[in-house]
Structures are given as structure tokens and as C-alpha cells.
Amino acid sequence: MGKLFSEIKNFVGLIKNGEKNPPYCNVCHCKMELERREWLFLLPVWTDHTYTASATYYQNHLVPIQSLAEIPVGRRACRLVVYRCPNDQIRKVRVIDFLYSRGTEVLMLFDDYEYSAFREMLERL
Amino acid sequence: MQKTDSFYIVKLLLASAGAGLLAMIAMLLSWVITGNTPVDGSAAVSILTLVFIIGFAIGTFIVFMIVTDKVWNKNISKLEATFPERSFTATSTFNSKNVVFYIDVPGGKIAMITKYNPAALQMIDARAAQNIKVSDGKGSAIAGTTCVSFSFDIEGQKWKIPTLTAERPVSLKSEQVMTALAKADMQVERLVAAQKMAARSQ
């Protein structure tokens, strides 16, 4: 029941405030805190093409970059942001997929994943 | 480079007229079979003319809205299959409303297949494209835009390829417009890259 409650809160939060709203912890249902800096990656997708988003997809296809200037025109990129629960130290990774067009980041999609799915990749960076 | 093949348009109009004629013949046959022929000759002519016009209008709608798309799509696959024998490698393909625009960046060439000239794969050195630009379609009269496009001139003829067409104005900051601008910017960047490659290989 508690898990369902936090999932609903996550869903409502995502709709209400978009990608900037922190996720909720699945255990204590509190708002998670931004843990550390963001990472930028290139996606193998152009403009409004679609793909099936999953942790495995991101693990296999993300190419790290240092700045927005490295994004080719029309190519999609994403930010990886880590959130941590202040009570039980559970972490989540938010993938924010965007199209960088004329200095503006156009949000294409975003989703939260378990940190364990990205741990290896992020710790290599 | 021809956007429209006049002969193809004439053929489409003849097909539409054919639909009008068929409607007229069907009307005549119905009169013959039922025996309900109008006594007044001028009334019969008026009815037949009206039937022809209705048949022509329906035929035009079907031909221009459905048949042209089918013919175009069929020809696209056929013509794309001839790329290898023409030494053309489409490194970029952009499908727009009435034109498919191909860029061969390493080969320094561009190619197009237009909806109203579907039998021709029009290929040219990328350097033939002049005055290349992206337009956000913002007018002074409306807030927002209804068309985002990139354009260029080839042999004095303007080619405008839309990346977004909308019936109602869309905000310039909307996701739709920003995505369309990114598509247009991307095509222009590739076109310029193809021009550079063509100049280098000369």
C-alpha cells in the first residue's frame, strides 16, 4: 500500500512540476534530495524520433559528453541526476531526455530508475 | 530541377475527367434501363453536365488526395533502389509534405523526389543550392507560427521544405516549433557539409 502511495505521489509530482520535481522515496515516502552534480550524455536518437526507454537501453547507448556545446545539431541528449532519500539513503536516477535547439533544452521525456541499474556506469565516470 | 511535371498533372486531370465521364455514362445507362429519359433535351444536358461536374470533383479529390500519395510512395521505394547505381549514398533523408530530400554528405550531392514529379529522382551537386536559410515563419500579423521551413535556391528556383505545418499558429517557444527548428537546422548543417565536401573533392 505504501509503495503504491509513493508511486502515485511520484506520478502526480511528475505531472505537476515536471522533471524538476524531486521523486518520492518508495520506502518512507518523503521527498528525495538532489545528491550531486548532473551528467550529460548523447543519445543515439535524432530530433523527435522515438525509442523504448529502459535502464538497459540507456546503459548500452549513452555516450558521455562534457558540455552542451558537444551536442550535434538535431541530436538528442540527456541529463542523469541522482536523488537520495535523506532518511534511508535509497538512491534513484532520473534520466531527462531533451533536444537542444537554439540554446533551449526542449524536454522530450524523463523517468526515474533504480540507482543500481546505473551504478557501474556512473562510477566509471 | 522541376517541382512539378506538367504532363503528370495533365494525366491526373484526365483521370479526374474520366471519373466525370463515367458518372455521365452511368446516368445515361440508368435512363436507358429505367426508361425515365427527360423529355426536355436541355434539361437532360443540364443534368448530365451537373453529373459530370460532380463526378469530376469527386474524381479530383480521390486522384489528388489518395492516388498521388500512393504513386509517390511507390516511386520513392523504386527510385531509392537505384541509389547505388547512381553512386549516391543518402546519409540523410528528410520526408516533408510534398518532397523527400536526400543529402549525400561524403559525395557532396543532394537529391529530391517531389509529389507532383514522382517519376524523377532529381540529383544535383550540393553547391548548386544557394541562399540556404531556415525560417521560423513568424509573421507580424500573427502570434506564433504556422510553418517552419528551410529553403534554398537552385538555378533561380526557390525550394522551400517545411519541417512543420500547422493549421493554427503555434507558439515559437513550443516543443513543436523548437523540434521543427532543430530539424531545419540539422538539414541546413548537413547541406552545408555536403557543399564543403563537394568543394574539397573538386
Short mmCIF file of C-alpha atoms in Angstrom, two decimals:
data_model
loop_
_atom_site.label_atom_id
_atom_site.label_comp_id
_atom_site.label_asym_id
_atom_site.label_seq_id
_atom_site.Cartn_x
_atom_site.Cartn_y
_atom_site.Cartn_z
CA MET A 1 0.00 0.00 0.00
CA GLY A 2 2.87 2.34 0.95
CA LYS A 3 4.65 1.61 -2.31
CA LEU A 4 1.50 2.35 -4.27
CA PHE A 5 1.13 5.60 -2.32
CA SER A 6 4.66 6.77 -3.18
CA GLU A 7 4.20 5.70 -6.80
CA ILE A 8 1.03 7.80 -7.01
CA LYS A 9 2.85 10.75 -5.38
CA ASN A 10 5.70 10.32 -7.87
CA PHE A 11 3.28 10.26 -10.77
CA VAL A 12 1.34 13.32 -9.58
CA GLY A 13 4.62 15.15 -8.86
CA LEU A 14 5.93 14.42 -12.35
CA ILE A 15 2.77 15.75 -13.97
CA LYS A 16 2.56 18.77 -11.68
CA ASN A 17 6.10 20.07 -11.68
CA GLY A 18 7.78 18.21 -14.45
CA GLU A 19 11.29 16.96 -14.44
CA LYS A 20 12.47 19.43 -11.79
CA ASN A 21 10.26 17.99 -9.09
CA PRO A 22 12.21 15.51 -6.93
CA PRO A 23 10.91 11.93 -6.77
CA TYR A 24 9.48 10.38 -3.61
CA CYS A 25 11.14 7.57 -1.72
CA ASN A 26 9.42 4.22 -2.19
CA VAL A 27 10.13 3.25 1.46
CA CYS A 28 9.46 6.30 3.67
CA HIS A 29 7.52 8.30 1.01
CA CYS A 30 9.43 11.51 1.71
CA LYS A 31 10.74 13.82 -0.97
CA MET A 32 14.20 12.81 -2.11
CA GLU A 33 17.08 15.26 -2.24
CA LEU A 34 19.38 16.07 -5.11
CA GLU A 35 22.58 14.25 -4.33
CA ARG A 36 25.25 15.53 -6.61
CA ARG A 37 26.12 17.07 -9.94
CA GLU A 38 24.47 16.05 -13.18
CA TRP A 39 25.97 14.07 -16.01
CA LEU A 40 25.41 14.82 -19.68
CA PHE A 41 25.15 12.11 -22.31
CA LEU A 42 24.41 11.86 -26.01
CA LEU A 43 21.59 9.62 -27.14
CA PRO A 44 21.67 7.78 -30.49
CA VAL A 45 18.40 9.49 -31.44
CA TRP A 46 17.68 12.50 -33.65
CA THR A 47 15.02 15.22 -33.27
CA ASP A 48 11.63 13.65 -32.49
CA HIS A 49 12.46 10.01 -33.22
CA THR A 50 11.21 7.59 -30.61
CA TYR A 51 12.81 4.71 -28.72
CA THR A 52 11.82 2.35 -25.94
CA ALA A 53 13.22 3.89 -22.79
CA SER A 54 14.64 1.47 -20.23
CA ALA A 55 17.62 1.27 -17.92
CA THR A 56 19.18 -1.34 -20.23
CA TYR A 57 18.72 0.92 -23.26
CA TYR A 58 20.46 3.79 -21.50
CA GLN A 59 23.25 1.55 -20.19
CA ASN A 60 24.02 0.38 -23.72
CA HIS A 61 23.60 3.60 -25.68
CA LEU A 62 24.64 6.61 -23.64
CA VAL A 63 27.83 8.41 -24.66
CA PRO A 64 29.22 10.81 -22.04
CA ILE A 65 29.89 14.42 -23.02
CA GLN A 66 31.22 17.37 -21.09
CA SER A 67 29.05 20.26 -22.25
CA LEU A 68 26.04 21.27 -24.30
CA ALA A 69 28.38 22.56 -27.00
CA GLU A 70 29.27 18.95 -27.85
CA ILE A 71 25.71 18.10 -28.90
CA PRO A 72 25.40 17.95 -32.71
CA VAL A 73 22.51 19.94 -34.18
CA GLY A 74 19.31 17.89 -34.01
CA ARG A 75 20.81 15.14 -31.84
CA ARG A 76 19.09 14.22 -28.59
CA ALA A 77 20.94 14.29 -25.29
CA CYS A 78 20.07 13.51 -21.70
CA ARG A 79 20.97 14.50 -18.18
CA LEU A 80 21.36 11.95 -15.43
CA VAL A 81 20.52 13.29 -11.98
CA VAL A 82 20.93 11.31 -8.76
CA TYR A 83 18.48 11.75 -5.88
CA ARG A 84 18.92 10.33 -2.38
CA CYS A 85 16.39 9.77 0.37
CA PRO A 86 17.53 11.71 3.49
CA ASN A 87 16.11 9.03 5.82
CA ASP A 88 17.12 5.67 4.42
CA GLN A 89 19.80 6.60 1.83
CA ILE A 90 17.96 4.95 -1.04
CA ARG A 91 19.00 6.47 -4.38
CA LYS A 92 17.24 6.99 -7.67
CA VAL A 93 18.50 8.14 -11.05
CA ARG A 94 16.40 10.49 -13.14
CA VAL A 95 17.04 10.43 -16.89
CA ILE A 96 15.96 13.68 -18.53
CA ASP A 97 15.92 13.32 -22.32
CA PHE A 98 15.98 16.62 -24.21
CA LEU A 99 16.52 18.15 -27.62
CA TYR A 100 18.93 21.08 -27.59
CA SER A 101 17.54 23.55 -30.09
CA ARG A 102 18.85 27.09 -30.47
CA GLY A 103 20.07 27.35 -26.88
CA THR A 104 16.88 25.87 -25.42
CA GLU A 105 16.53 22.45 -23.88
CA VAL A 106 13.25 21.00 -25.14
CA LEU A 107 12.12 18.24 -22.78
CA MET A 108 11.27 15.08 -24.70
CA LEU A 109 10.77 12.61 -21.84
CA PHE A 110 12.03 11.77 -18.37
CA ASP A 111 11.80 8.86 -15.99
CA ASP A 112 13.22 7.59 -12.71
CA TYR A 113 15.22 4.37 -12.33
CA GLU A 114 16.82 2.42 -9.52
CA TYR A 115 20.35 3.64 -8.87
CA SER A 116 21.71 0.08 -9.02
CA ALA A 117 20.97 -0.03 -12.78
CA PHE A 118 23.32 2.91 -13.35
CA ARG A 119 25.83 2.44 -10.54
CA GLU A 120 28.53 0.82 -12.63
CA MET A 121 28.22 3.35 -15.44
CA LEU A 122 28.24 6.38 -13.16
CA GLU A 123 31.09 5.16 -11.02
CA ARG A 124 33.26 4.73 -14.12
CA LEU A 125 32.90 8.44 -14.96
CA MET B 1 15.16 20.66 -61.43
CA GLN B 2 11.38 20.51 -61.67
CA LYS B 3 9.00 20.52 -58.74
CA THR B 4 6.02 19.67 -60.96
CA ASP B 5 5.81 17.56 -64.09
CA SER B 6 3.09 19.25 -66.23
CA PHE B 7 2.48 16.01 -68.15
CA TYR B 8 1.81 14.19 -64.86
CA ILE B 9 -0.65 16.90 -63.77
CA VAL B 10 -2.44 16.64 -67.16
CA LYS B 11 -2.66 12.86 -66.68
CA LEU B 12 -4.18 13.37 -63.20
CA LEU B 13 -6.71 15.86 -64.56
CA LEU B 14 -7.61 13.46 -67.39
CA ALA B 15 -8.16 10.72 -64.82
CA SER B 16 -10.47 13.09 -62.90
CA ALA B 17 -12.30 13.93 -66.13
CA GLY B 18 -12.59 10.19 -66.76
CA ALA B 19 -14.43 9.87 -63.45
CA GLY B 20 -16.81 12.62 -64.60
CA LEU B 21 -17.39 10.83 -67.91
CA LEU B 22 -18.05 7.53 -66.14
CA ALA B 23 -20.63 9.26 -63.95
CA MET B 24 -22.29 10.68 -67.09
CA ILE B 25 -22.33 7.28 -68.81
CA ALA B 26 -23.80 5.69 -65.67
CA MET B 27 -26.55 8.33 -65.68
CA LEU B 28 -27.30 7.75 -69.37
CA LEU B 29 -27.42 3.98 -68.82
CA SER B 30 -29.79 4.41 -65.90
CA TRP B 31 -32.09 6.46 -68.13
CA VAL B 32 -31.96 3.82 -70.87
CA ILE B 33 -32.56 0.92 -68.47
CA THR B 34 -35.35 2.55 -66.48
CA GLY B 35 -36.83 4.39 -69.46
CA ASN B 36 -37.03 7.59 -67.42
CA THR B 37 -35.31 9.82 -70.01
CA PRO B 38 -36.09 13.51 -69.53
CA VAL B 39 -38.39 14.70 -72.30
CA ASP B 40 -36.77 18.12 -72.46
CA GLY B 41 -33.37 17.89 -74.22
CA SER B 42 -31.88 20.95 -72.48
CA ALA B 43 -32.89 19.54 -69.08
CA ALA B 44 -31.10 16.29 -69.96
CA VAL B 45 -27.96 18.23 -70.94
CA SER B 46 -28.11 20.23 -67.70
CA ILE B 47 -28.46 17.07 -65.62
CA LEU B 48 -25.60 15.37 -67.48
CA THR B 49 -23.40 18.45 -67.05
CA LEU B 50 -24.13 18.52 -63.33
CA VAL B 51 -23.38 14.80 -63.04
CA PHE B 52 -20.11 15.34 -64.93
CA ILE B 53 -19.10 18.19 -62.61
CA ILE B 54 -19.89 16.15 -59.50
CA GLY B 55 -18.02 13.13 -60.92
CA PHE B 56 -15.06 15.35 -61.86
CA ALA B 57 -14.98 16.92 -58.39
CA ILE B 58 -15.07 13.54 -56.64
CA GLY B 59 -12.50 12.19 -59.11
CA THR B 60 -10.20 15.17 -58.50
CA PHE B 61 -10.46 14.69 -54.75
CA ILE B 62 -9.65 10.97 -54.99
CA VAL B 63 -6.84 11.46 -57.52
CA PHE B 64 -5.12 14.35 -55.75
CA MET B 65 -5.69 13.22 -52.17
CA ILE B 66 -5.15 9.47 -52.48
CA VAL B 67 -3.71 8.40 -55.83
CA THR B 68 -0.86 10.95 -55.87
CA ASP B 69 0.31 9.78 -52.43
CA LYS B 70 0.20 6.13 -53.49
CA VAL B 71 2.09 6.79 -56.73
CA TRP B 72 4.62 8.93 -54.88
CA ASN B 73 5.27 6.35 -52.16
CA LYS B 74 5.64 3.58 -54.74
CA ASN B 75 8.09 5.63 -56.77
CA ILE B 76 10.11 6.62 -53.72
CA SER B 77 10.97 2.99 -52.98
CA LYS B 78 11.70 2.31 -56.66
CA LEU B 79 13.96 5.33 -57.06
CA GLU B 80 15.72 4.79 -53.75
CA ALA B 81 16.67 1.32 -55.00
CA THR B 82 18.59 2.98 -57.85
CA PHE B 83 20.85 4.99 -55.50
CA PRO B 84 23.78 2.53 -55.63
CA GLU B 85 23.92 2.54 -59.46
CA ARG B 86 23.86 6.34 -59.40
CA SER B 87 26.73 6.38 -56.85
CA PHE B 88 24.53 8.16 -54.36
CA THR B 89 24.52 7.32 -50.65
CA ALA B 90 21.73 9.00 -48.75
CA THR B 91 23.38 9.90 -45.45
CA SER B 92 20.34 11.99 -44.62
CA THR B 93 16.72 11.59 -45.68
CA PHE B 94 14.06 14.10 -44.83
CA ASN B 95 10.40 13.40 -45.61
CA SER B 96 8.37 16.54 -46.00
CA LYS B 97 4.82 17.19 -47.14
CA ASN B 98 5.49 17.26 -50.89
CA VAL B 99 9.14 16.35 -51.22
CA VAL B 100 11.67 13.81 -49.99
CA PHE B 101 15.03 15.49 -49.61
CA TYR B 102 18.22 13.40 -49.61
CA ILE B 103 21.74 14.51 -48.82
CA ASP B 104 24.87 12.55 -49.66
CA VAL B 105 27.37 14.35 -47.45
CA PRO B 106 30.53 12.42 -48.47
CA GLY B 107 29.51 12.54 -52.15
CA GLY B 108 28.65 16.26 -51.98
CA LYS B 109 25.28 15.73 -53.69
CA ILE B 110 21.64 16.31 -52.96
CA ALA B 111 18.56 14.64 -54.45
CA MET B 112 14.82 15.16 -54.34
CA ILE B 113 11.67 13.30 -55.28
CA THR B 114 8.62 15.54 -55.37
CA LYS B 115 4.98 14.54 -55.07
CA TYR B 116 3.98 16.11 -58.37
CA ASN B 117 7.02 14.88 -60.28
CA PRO B 118 7.24 11.43 -58.77
CA ALA B 119 8.92 9.62 -61.63
CA ALA B 120 12.10 11.68 -61.44
CA LEU B 121 14.95 11.41 -58.99
CA GLN B 122 16.40 14.89 -59.30
CA MET B 123 20.01 14.88 -58.29
CA ILE B 124 22.45 17.76 -58.28
CA ASP B 125 25.78 18.91 -56.86
CA ALA B 126 25.15 20.31 -53.37
CA ARG B 127 26.92 23.53 -54.37
CA ALA B 128 24.01 24.33 -56.70
CA ALA B 129 21.96 25.20 -53.62
CA GLN B 130 22.30 28.90 -52.90
CA ASN B 131 20.79 31.26 -50.36
CA ILE B 132 20.25 28.48 -47.82
CA LYS B 133 18.25 29.54 -44.80
CA VAL B 134 15.90 28.47 -42.04
CA SER B 135 12.65 30.32 -41.48
CA ASP B 136 10.61 30.16 -38.28
CA GLY B 137 7.66 31.54 -40.25
CA LYS B 138 6.97 34.27 -37.74
CA GLY B 139 4.81 36.95 -39.29
CA SER B 140 3.94 40.36 -37.93
CA ALA B 141 0.20 39.69 -38.14
CA ILE B 142 0.01 36.56 -36.02
CA ALA B 143 1.48 35.49 -32.71
CA GLY B 144 3.44 32.29 -33.22
CA THR B 145 3.91 30.47 -36.47
CA THR B 146 2.11 28.09 -38.78
CA CYS B 147 5.14 27.00 -40.79
CA VAL B 148 8.79 26.29 -40.03
CA SER B 149 10.93 25.51 -43.03
CA PHE B 150 14.35 25.54 -44.59
CA SER B 151 14.83 26.83 -48.08
CA PHE B 152 17.40 27.28 -50.83
CA ASP B 153 17.53 28.37 -54.44
CA ILE B 154 18.57 26.04 -57.26
CA GLU B 155 19.02 27.52 -60.71
CA GLY B 156 16.92 30.51 -59.69
CA GLN B 157 14.05 28.39 -58.41
CA LYS B 158 13.16 28.54 -54.72
CA TRP B 159 12.80 25.26 -52.88
CA LYS B 160 11.01 25.58 -49.54
CA ILE B 161 10.87 22.43 -47.47
CA PRO B 162 8.63 22.64 -44.40
CA THR B 163 9.58 20.88 -41.18
CA LEU B 164 6.34 21.97 -39.53
CA THR B 165 2.97 23.00 -40.92
CA ALA B 166 0.12 23.81 -38.58
CA GLU B 167 -3.43 24.94 -39.21
CA ARG B 168 -3.40 27.26 -36.21
CA PRO B 169 -0.49 29.40 -35.00
CA VAL B 170 1.85 27.59 -32.64
CA SER B 171 3.96 29.40 -30.05
CA LEU B 172 7.55 29.94 -31.12
CA LYS B 173 8.72 28.54 -27.77
CA SER B 174 6.61 25.39 -28.05
CA GLU B 175 8.13 21.92 -28.26
CA GLN B 176 6.68 21.53 -31.78
CA VAL B 177 8.37 24.65 -33.12
CA MET B 178 11.67 24.06 -31.33
CA THR B 179 11.77 20.49 -32.71
CA ALA B 180 10.93 21.75 -36.21
CA LEU B 181 13.69 24.36 -35.97
CA ALA B 182 16.14 21.66 -34.87
CA LYS B 183 15.15 19.55 -37.89
CA ALA B 184 15.59 22.51 -40.24
CA ASP B 185 18.92 23.50 -38.66
CA MET B 186 20.09 19.90 -38.96
CA GLN B 187 19.23 19.70 -42.67
CA VAL B 188 20.94 23.01 -43.36
CA GLU B 189 24.05 21.92 -41.48
CA ARG B 190 24.22 18.70 -43.48
CA LEU B 191 23.63 20.54 -46.74
CA VAL B 192 26.47 22.94 -45.97
CA ALA B 193 28.68 19.96 -45.03
CA ALA B 194 27.86 18.35 -48.39
CA GLN B 195 28.79 21.59 -50.17
CA LYS B 196 32.14 21.62 -48.38
CA MET B 197 32.77 18.01 -49.35
CA ALA B 198 31.89 18.77 -52.99
CA ALA B 199 34.30 21.71 -53.00
CA ARG B 200 37.04 19.61 -51.41
CA SER B 201 36.71 16.76 -53.88
CA GLN B 202 36.88 19.05 -56.92
#
